[in-house]
N, CA, C and O atoms as a Tinker XYZ file with bonds, in Angstrom:
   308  protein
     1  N     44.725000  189.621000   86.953000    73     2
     2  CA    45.691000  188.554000   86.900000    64     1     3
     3  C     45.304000  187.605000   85.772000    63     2     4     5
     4  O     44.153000  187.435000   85.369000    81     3
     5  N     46.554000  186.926000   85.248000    73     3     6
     6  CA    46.035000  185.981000   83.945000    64     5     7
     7  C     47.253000  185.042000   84.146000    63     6     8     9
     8  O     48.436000  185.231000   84.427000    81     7
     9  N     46.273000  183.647000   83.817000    73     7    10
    10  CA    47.152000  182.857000   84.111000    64     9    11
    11  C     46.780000  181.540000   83.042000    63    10    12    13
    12  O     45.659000  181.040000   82.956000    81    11
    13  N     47.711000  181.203000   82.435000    73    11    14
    14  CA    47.543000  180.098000   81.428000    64    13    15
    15  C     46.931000  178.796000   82.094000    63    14    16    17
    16  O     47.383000  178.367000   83.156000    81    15
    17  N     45.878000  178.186000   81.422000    73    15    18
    18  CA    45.082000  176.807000   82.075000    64    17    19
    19  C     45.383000  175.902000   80.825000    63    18    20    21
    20  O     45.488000  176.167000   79.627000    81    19
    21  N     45.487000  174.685000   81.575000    73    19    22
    22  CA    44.940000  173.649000   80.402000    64    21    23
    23  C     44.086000  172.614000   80.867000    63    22    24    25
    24  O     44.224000  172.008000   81.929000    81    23
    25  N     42.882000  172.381000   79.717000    73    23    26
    26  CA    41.524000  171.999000   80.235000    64    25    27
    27  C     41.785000  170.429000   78.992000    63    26    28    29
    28  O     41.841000  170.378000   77.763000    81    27
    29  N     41.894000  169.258000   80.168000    73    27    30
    30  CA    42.240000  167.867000   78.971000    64    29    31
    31  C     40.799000  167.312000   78.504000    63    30    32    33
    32  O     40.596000  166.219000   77.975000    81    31
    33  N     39.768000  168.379000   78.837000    73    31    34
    34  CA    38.431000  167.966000   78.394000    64    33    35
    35  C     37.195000  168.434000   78.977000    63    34    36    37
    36  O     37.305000  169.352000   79.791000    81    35
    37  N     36.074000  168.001000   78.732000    73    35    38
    38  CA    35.045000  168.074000   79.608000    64    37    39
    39  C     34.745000  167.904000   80.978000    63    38    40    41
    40  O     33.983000  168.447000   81.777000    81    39
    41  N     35.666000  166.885000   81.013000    73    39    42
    42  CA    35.335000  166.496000   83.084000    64    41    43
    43  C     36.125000  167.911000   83.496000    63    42    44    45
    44  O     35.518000  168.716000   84.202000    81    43
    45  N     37.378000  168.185000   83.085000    73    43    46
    46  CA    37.966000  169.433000   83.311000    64    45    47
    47  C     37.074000  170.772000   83.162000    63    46    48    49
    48  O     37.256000  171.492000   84.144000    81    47
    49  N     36.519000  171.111000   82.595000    73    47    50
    50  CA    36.061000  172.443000   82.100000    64    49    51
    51  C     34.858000  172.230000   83.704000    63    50    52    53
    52  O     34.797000  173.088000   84.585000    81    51
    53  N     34.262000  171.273000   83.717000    73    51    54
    54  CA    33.041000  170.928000   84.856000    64    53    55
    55  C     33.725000  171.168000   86.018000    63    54    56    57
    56  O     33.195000  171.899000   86.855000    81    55
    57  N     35.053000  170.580000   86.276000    73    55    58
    58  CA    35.576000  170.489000   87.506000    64    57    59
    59  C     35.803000  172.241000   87.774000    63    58    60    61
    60  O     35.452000  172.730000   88.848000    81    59
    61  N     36.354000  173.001000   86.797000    73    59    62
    62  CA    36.836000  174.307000   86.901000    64    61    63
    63  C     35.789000  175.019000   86.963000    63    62    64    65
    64  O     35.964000  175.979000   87.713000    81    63
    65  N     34.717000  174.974000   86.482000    73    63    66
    66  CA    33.313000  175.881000   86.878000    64    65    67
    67  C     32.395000  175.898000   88.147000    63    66    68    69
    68  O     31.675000  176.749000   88.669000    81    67
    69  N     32.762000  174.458000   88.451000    73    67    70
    70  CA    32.433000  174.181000   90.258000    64    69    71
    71  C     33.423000  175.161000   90.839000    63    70    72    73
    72  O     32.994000  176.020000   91.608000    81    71
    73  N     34.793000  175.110000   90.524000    73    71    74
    74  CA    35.562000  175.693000   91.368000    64    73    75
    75  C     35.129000  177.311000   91.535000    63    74    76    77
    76  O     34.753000  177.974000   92.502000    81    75
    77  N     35.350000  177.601000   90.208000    73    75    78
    78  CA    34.491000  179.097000   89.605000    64    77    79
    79  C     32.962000  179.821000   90.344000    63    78    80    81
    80  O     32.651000  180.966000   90.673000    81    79
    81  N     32.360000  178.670000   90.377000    73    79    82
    82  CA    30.837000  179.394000   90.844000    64    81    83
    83  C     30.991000  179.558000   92.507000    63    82    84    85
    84  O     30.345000  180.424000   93.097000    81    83
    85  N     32.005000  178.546000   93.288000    73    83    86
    86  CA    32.509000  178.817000   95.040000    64    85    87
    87  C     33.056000  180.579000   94.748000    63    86    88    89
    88  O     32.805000  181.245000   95.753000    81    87
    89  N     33.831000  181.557000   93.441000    73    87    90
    90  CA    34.529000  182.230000   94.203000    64    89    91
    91  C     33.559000  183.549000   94.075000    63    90    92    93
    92  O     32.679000  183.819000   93.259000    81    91
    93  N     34.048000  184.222000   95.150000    73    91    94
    94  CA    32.735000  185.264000   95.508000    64    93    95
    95  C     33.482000  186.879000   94.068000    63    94    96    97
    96  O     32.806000  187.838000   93.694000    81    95
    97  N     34.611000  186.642000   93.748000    73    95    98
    98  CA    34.618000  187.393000   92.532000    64    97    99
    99  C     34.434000  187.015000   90.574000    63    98   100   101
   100  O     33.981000  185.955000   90.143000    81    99
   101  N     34.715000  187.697000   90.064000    73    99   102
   102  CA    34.731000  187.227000   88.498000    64   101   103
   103  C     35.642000  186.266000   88.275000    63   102   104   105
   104  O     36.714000  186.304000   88.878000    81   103
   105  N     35.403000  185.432000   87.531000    73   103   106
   106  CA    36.063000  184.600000   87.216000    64   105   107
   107  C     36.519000  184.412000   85.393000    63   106   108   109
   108  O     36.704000  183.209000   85.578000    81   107
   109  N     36.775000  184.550000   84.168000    73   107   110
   110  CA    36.784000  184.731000   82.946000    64   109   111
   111  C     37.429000  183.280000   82.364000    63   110   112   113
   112  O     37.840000  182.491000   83.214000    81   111
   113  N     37.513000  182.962000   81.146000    73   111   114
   114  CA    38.081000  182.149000   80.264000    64   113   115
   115  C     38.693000  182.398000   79.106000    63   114   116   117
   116  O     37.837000  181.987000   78.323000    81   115
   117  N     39.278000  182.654000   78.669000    73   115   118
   118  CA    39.657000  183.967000   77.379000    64   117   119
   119  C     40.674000  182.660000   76.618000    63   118   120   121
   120  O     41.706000  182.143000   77.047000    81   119
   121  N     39.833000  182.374000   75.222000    73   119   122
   122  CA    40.241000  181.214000   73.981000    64   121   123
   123  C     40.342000  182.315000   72.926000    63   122   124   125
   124  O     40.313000  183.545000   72.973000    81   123
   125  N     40.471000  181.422000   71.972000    73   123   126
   126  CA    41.472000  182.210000   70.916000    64   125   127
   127  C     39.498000  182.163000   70.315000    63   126   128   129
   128  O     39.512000  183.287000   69.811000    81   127
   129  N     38.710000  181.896000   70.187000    73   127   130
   130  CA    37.303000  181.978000   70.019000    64   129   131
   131  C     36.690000  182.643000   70.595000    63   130   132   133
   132  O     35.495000  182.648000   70.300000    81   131
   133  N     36.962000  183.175000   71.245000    73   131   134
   134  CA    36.348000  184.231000   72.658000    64   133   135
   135  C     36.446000  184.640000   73.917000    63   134   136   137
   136  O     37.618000  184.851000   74.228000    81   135
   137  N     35.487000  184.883000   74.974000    73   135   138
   138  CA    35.991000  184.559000   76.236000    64   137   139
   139  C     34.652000  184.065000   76.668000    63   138   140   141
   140  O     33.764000  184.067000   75.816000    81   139
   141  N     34.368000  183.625000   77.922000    73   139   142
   142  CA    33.260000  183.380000   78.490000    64   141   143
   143  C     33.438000  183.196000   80.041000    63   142   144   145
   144  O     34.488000  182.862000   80.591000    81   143
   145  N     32.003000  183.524000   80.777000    73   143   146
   146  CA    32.468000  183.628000   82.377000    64   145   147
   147  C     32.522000  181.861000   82.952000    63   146   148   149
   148  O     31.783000  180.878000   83.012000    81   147
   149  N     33.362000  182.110000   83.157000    73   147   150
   150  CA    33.535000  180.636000   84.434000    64   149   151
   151  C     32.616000  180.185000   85.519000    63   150   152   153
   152  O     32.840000  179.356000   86.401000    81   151
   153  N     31.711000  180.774000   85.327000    73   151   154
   154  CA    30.862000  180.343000   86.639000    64   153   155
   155  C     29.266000  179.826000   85.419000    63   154   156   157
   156  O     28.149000  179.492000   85.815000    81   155
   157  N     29.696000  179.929000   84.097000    73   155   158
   158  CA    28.672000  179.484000   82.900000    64   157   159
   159  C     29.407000  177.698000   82.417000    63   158   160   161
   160  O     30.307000  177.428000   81.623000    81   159
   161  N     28.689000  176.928000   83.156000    73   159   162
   162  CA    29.270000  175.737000   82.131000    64   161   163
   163  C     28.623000  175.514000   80.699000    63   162   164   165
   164  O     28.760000  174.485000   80.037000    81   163
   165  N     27.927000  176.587000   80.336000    73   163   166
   166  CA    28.149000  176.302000   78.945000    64   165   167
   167  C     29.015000  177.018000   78.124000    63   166   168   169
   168  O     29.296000  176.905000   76.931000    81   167
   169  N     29.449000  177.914000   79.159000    73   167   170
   170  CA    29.958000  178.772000   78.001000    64   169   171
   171  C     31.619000  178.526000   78.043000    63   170   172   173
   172  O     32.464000  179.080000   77.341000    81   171
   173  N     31.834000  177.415000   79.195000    73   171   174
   174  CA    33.263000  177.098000   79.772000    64   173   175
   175  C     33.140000  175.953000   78.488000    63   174   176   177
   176  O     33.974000  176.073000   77.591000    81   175
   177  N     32.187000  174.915000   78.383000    73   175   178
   178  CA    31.928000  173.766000   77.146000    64   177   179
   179  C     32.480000  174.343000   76.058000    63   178   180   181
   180  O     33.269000  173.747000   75.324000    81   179
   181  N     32.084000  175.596000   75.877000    73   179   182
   182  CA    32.302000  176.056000   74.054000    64   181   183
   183  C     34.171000  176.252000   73.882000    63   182   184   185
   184  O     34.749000  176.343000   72.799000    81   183
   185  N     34.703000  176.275000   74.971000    73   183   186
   186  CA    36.280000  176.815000   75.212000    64   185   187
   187  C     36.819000  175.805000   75.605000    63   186   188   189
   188  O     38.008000  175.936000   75.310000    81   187
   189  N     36.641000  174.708000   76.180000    73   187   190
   190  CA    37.583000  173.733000   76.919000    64   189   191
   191  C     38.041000  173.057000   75.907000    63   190   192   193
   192  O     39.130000  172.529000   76.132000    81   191
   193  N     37.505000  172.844000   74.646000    73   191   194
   194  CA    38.780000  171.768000   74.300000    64   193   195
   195  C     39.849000  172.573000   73.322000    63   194   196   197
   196  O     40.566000  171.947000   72.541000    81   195
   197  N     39.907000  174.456000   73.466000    73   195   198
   198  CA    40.800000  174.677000   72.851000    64   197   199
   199  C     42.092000  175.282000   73.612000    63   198   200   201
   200  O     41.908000  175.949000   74.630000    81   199
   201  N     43.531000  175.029000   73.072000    73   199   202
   202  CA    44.935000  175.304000   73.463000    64   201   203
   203  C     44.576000  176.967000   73.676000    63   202   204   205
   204  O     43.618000  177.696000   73.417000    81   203
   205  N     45.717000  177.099000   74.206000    73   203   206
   206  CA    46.416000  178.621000   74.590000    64   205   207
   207  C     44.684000  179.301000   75.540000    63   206   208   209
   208  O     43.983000  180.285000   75.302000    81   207
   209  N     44.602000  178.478000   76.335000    73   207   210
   210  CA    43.075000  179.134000   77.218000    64   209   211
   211  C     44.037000  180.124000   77.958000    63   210   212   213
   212  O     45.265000  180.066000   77.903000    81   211
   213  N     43.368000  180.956000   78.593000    73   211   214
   214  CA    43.872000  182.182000   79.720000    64   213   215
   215  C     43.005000  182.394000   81.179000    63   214   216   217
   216  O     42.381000  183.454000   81.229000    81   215
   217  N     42.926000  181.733000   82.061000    73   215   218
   218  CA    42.066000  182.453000   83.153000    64   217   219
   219  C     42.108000  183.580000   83.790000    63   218   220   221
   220  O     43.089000  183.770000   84.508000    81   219
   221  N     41.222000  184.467000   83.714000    73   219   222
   222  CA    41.273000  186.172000   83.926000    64   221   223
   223  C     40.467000  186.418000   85.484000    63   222   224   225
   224  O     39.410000  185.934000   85.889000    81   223
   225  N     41.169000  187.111000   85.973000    73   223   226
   226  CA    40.776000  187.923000   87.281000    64   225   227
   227  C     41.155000  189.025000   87.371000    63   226   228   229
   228  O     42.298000  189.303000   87.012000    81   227
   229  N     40.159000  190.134000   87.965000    73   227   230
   230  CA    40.310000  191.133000   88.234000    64   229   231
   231  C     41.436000  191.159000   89.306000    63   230   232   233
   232  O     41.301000  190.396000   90.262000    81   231
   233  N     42.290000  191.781000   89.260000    73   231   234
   234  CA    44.023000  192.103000   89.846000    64   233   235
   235  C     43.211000  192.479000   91.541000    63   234   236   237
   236  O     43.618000  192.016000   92.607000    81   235
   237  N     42.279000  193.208000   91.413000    73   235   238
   238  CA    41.992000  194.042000   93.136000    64   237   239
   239  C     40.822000  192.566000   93.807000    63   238   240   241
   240  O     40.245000  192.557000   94.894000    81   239
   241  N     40.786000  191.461000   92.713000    73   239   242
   242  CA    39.507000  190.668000   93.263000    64   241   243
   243  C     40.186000  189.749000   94.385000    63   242   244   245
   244  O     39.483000  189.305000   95.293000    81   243
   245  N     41.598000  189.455000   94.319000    73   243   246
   246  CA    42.064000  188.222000   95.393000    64   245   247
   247  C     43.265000  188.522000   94.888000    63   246   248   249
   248  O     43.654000  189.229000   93.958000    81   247
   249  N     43.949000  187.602000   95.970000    73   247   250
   250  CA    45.347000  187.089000   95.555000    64   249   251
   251  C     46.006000  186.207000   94.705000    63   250   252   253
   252  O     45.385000  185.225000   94.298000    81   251
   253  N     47.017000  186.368000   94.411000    73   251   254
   254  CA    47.856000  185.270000   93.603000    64   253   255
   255  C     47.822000  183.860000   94.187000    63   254   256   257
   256  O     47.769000  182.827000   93.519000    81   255
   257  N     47.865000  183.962000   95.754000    73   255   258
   258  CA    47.692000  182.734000   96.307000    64   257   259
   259  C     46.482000  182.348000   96.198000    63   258   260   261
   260  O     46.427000  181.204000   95.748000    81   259
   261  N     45.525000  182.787000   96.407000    73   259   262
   262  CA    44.121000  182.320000   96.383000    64   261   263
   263  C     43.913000  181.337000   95.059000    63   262   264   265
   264  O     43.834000  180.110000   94.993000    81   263
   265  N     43.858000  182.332000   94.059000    73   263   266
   266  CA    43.841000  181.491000   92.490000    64   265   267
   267  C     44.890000  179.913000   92.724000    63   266   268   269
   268  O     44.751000  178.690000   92.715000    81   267
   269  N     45.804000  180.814000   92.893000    73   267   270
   270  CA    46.774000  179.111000   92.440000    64   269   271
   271  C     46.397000  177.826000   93.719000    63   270   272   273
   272  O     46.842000  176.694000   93.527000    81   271
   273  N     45.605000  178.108000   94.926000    73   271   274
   274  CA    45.176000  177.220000   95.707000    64   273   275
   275  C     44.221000  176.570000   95.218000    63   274   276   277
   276  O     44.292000  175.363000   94.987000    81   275
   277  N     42.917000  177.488000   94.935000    73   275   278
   278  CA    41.937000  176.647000   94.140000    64   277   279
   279  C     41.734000  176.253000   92.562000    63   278   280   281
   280  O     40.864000  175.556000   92.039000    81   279
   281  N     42.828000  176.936000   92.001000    73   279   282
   282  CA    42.740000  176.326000   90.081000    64   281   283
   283  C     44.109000  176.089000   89.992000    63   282   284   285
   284  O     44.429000  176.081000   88.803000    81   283
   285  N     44.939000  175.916000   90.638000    73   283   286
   286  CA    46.061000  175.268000   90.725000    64   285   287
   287  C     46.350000  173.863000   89.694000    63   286   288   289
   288  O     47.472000  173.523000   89.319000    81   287
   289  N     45.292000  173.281000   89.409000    73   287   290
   290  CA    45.262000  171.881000   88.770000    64   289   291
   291  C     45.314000  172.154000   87.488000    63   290   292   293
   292  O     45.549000  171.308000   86.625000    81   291
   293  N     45.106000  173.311000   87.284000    73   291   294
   294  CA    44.725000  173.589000   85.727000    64   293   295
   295  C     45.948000  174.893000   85.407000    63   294   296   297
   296  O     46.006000  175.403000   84.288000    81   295
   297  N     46.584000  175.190000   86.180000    73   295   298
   298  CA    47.906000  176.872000   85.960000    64   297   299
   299  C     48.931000  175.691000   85.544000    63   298   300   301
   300  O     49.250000  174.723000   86.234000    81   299
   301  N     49.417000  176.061000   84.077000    73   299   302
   302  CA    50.319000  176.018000   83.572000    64   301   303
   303  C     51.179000  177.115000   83.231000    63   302   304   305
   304  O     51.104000  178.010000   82.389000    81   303
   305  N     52.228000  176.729000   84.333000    73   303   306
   306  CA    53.250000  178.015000   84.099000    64   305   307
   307  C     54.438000  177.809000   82.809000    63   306   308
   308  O     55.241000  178.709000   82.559000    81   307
C-alpha cells in the first residue's frame, strides 16, 4: 500500500517514527532522494522536509484501516 504524507517538519517526521516503531510490520518513506525505514529517525530527518513523500507498506502487512487510523495525520489524499 502507498499512500501520499505530508511532513510540515521535524516535530512531524518525530511524531511519525514514534508512530512507525509501535507497528509490528515495515514501515518505508520513499522521497524523491531516496527511501528510508520509518522506524529510523534519522533516516525519516534526511526526508521530512521534502514534497511528494510516499509511505510504503507491504499490501499482506495490515489493513487500509489500520494505516489511515494511526498515520492518518499525515495521508494526503
Amino acid at each position: 500500500m502507498v499512500f501520499n504524507i505530508k511532513l510540515t517538519g521535524p516535530d512531524d517526521a518525530q511524531k511519525l517514527n514514534r508512530i512507525a516503531e509501535k507497528c509490528p510490520f515495515d514501515v518505508w518513506l520513499h522521497g524523491k532522494s531516496g527511501q528510508a525505514d520509518a522506524k529510523s529517525a534519522l533516516g525519516l530527518m534526511l526526508l521530512a522536509l521534502e514534497s511528494d513523500l510516499k509511505l510504503v507498506v507491504e499490501d499482506d502487512a495490515t489493513d487500509e484501516k489500520t494505516i489511515r487510523k494511526e498515520f492518518g495525520a499525515y495521508i494526503v489524499d
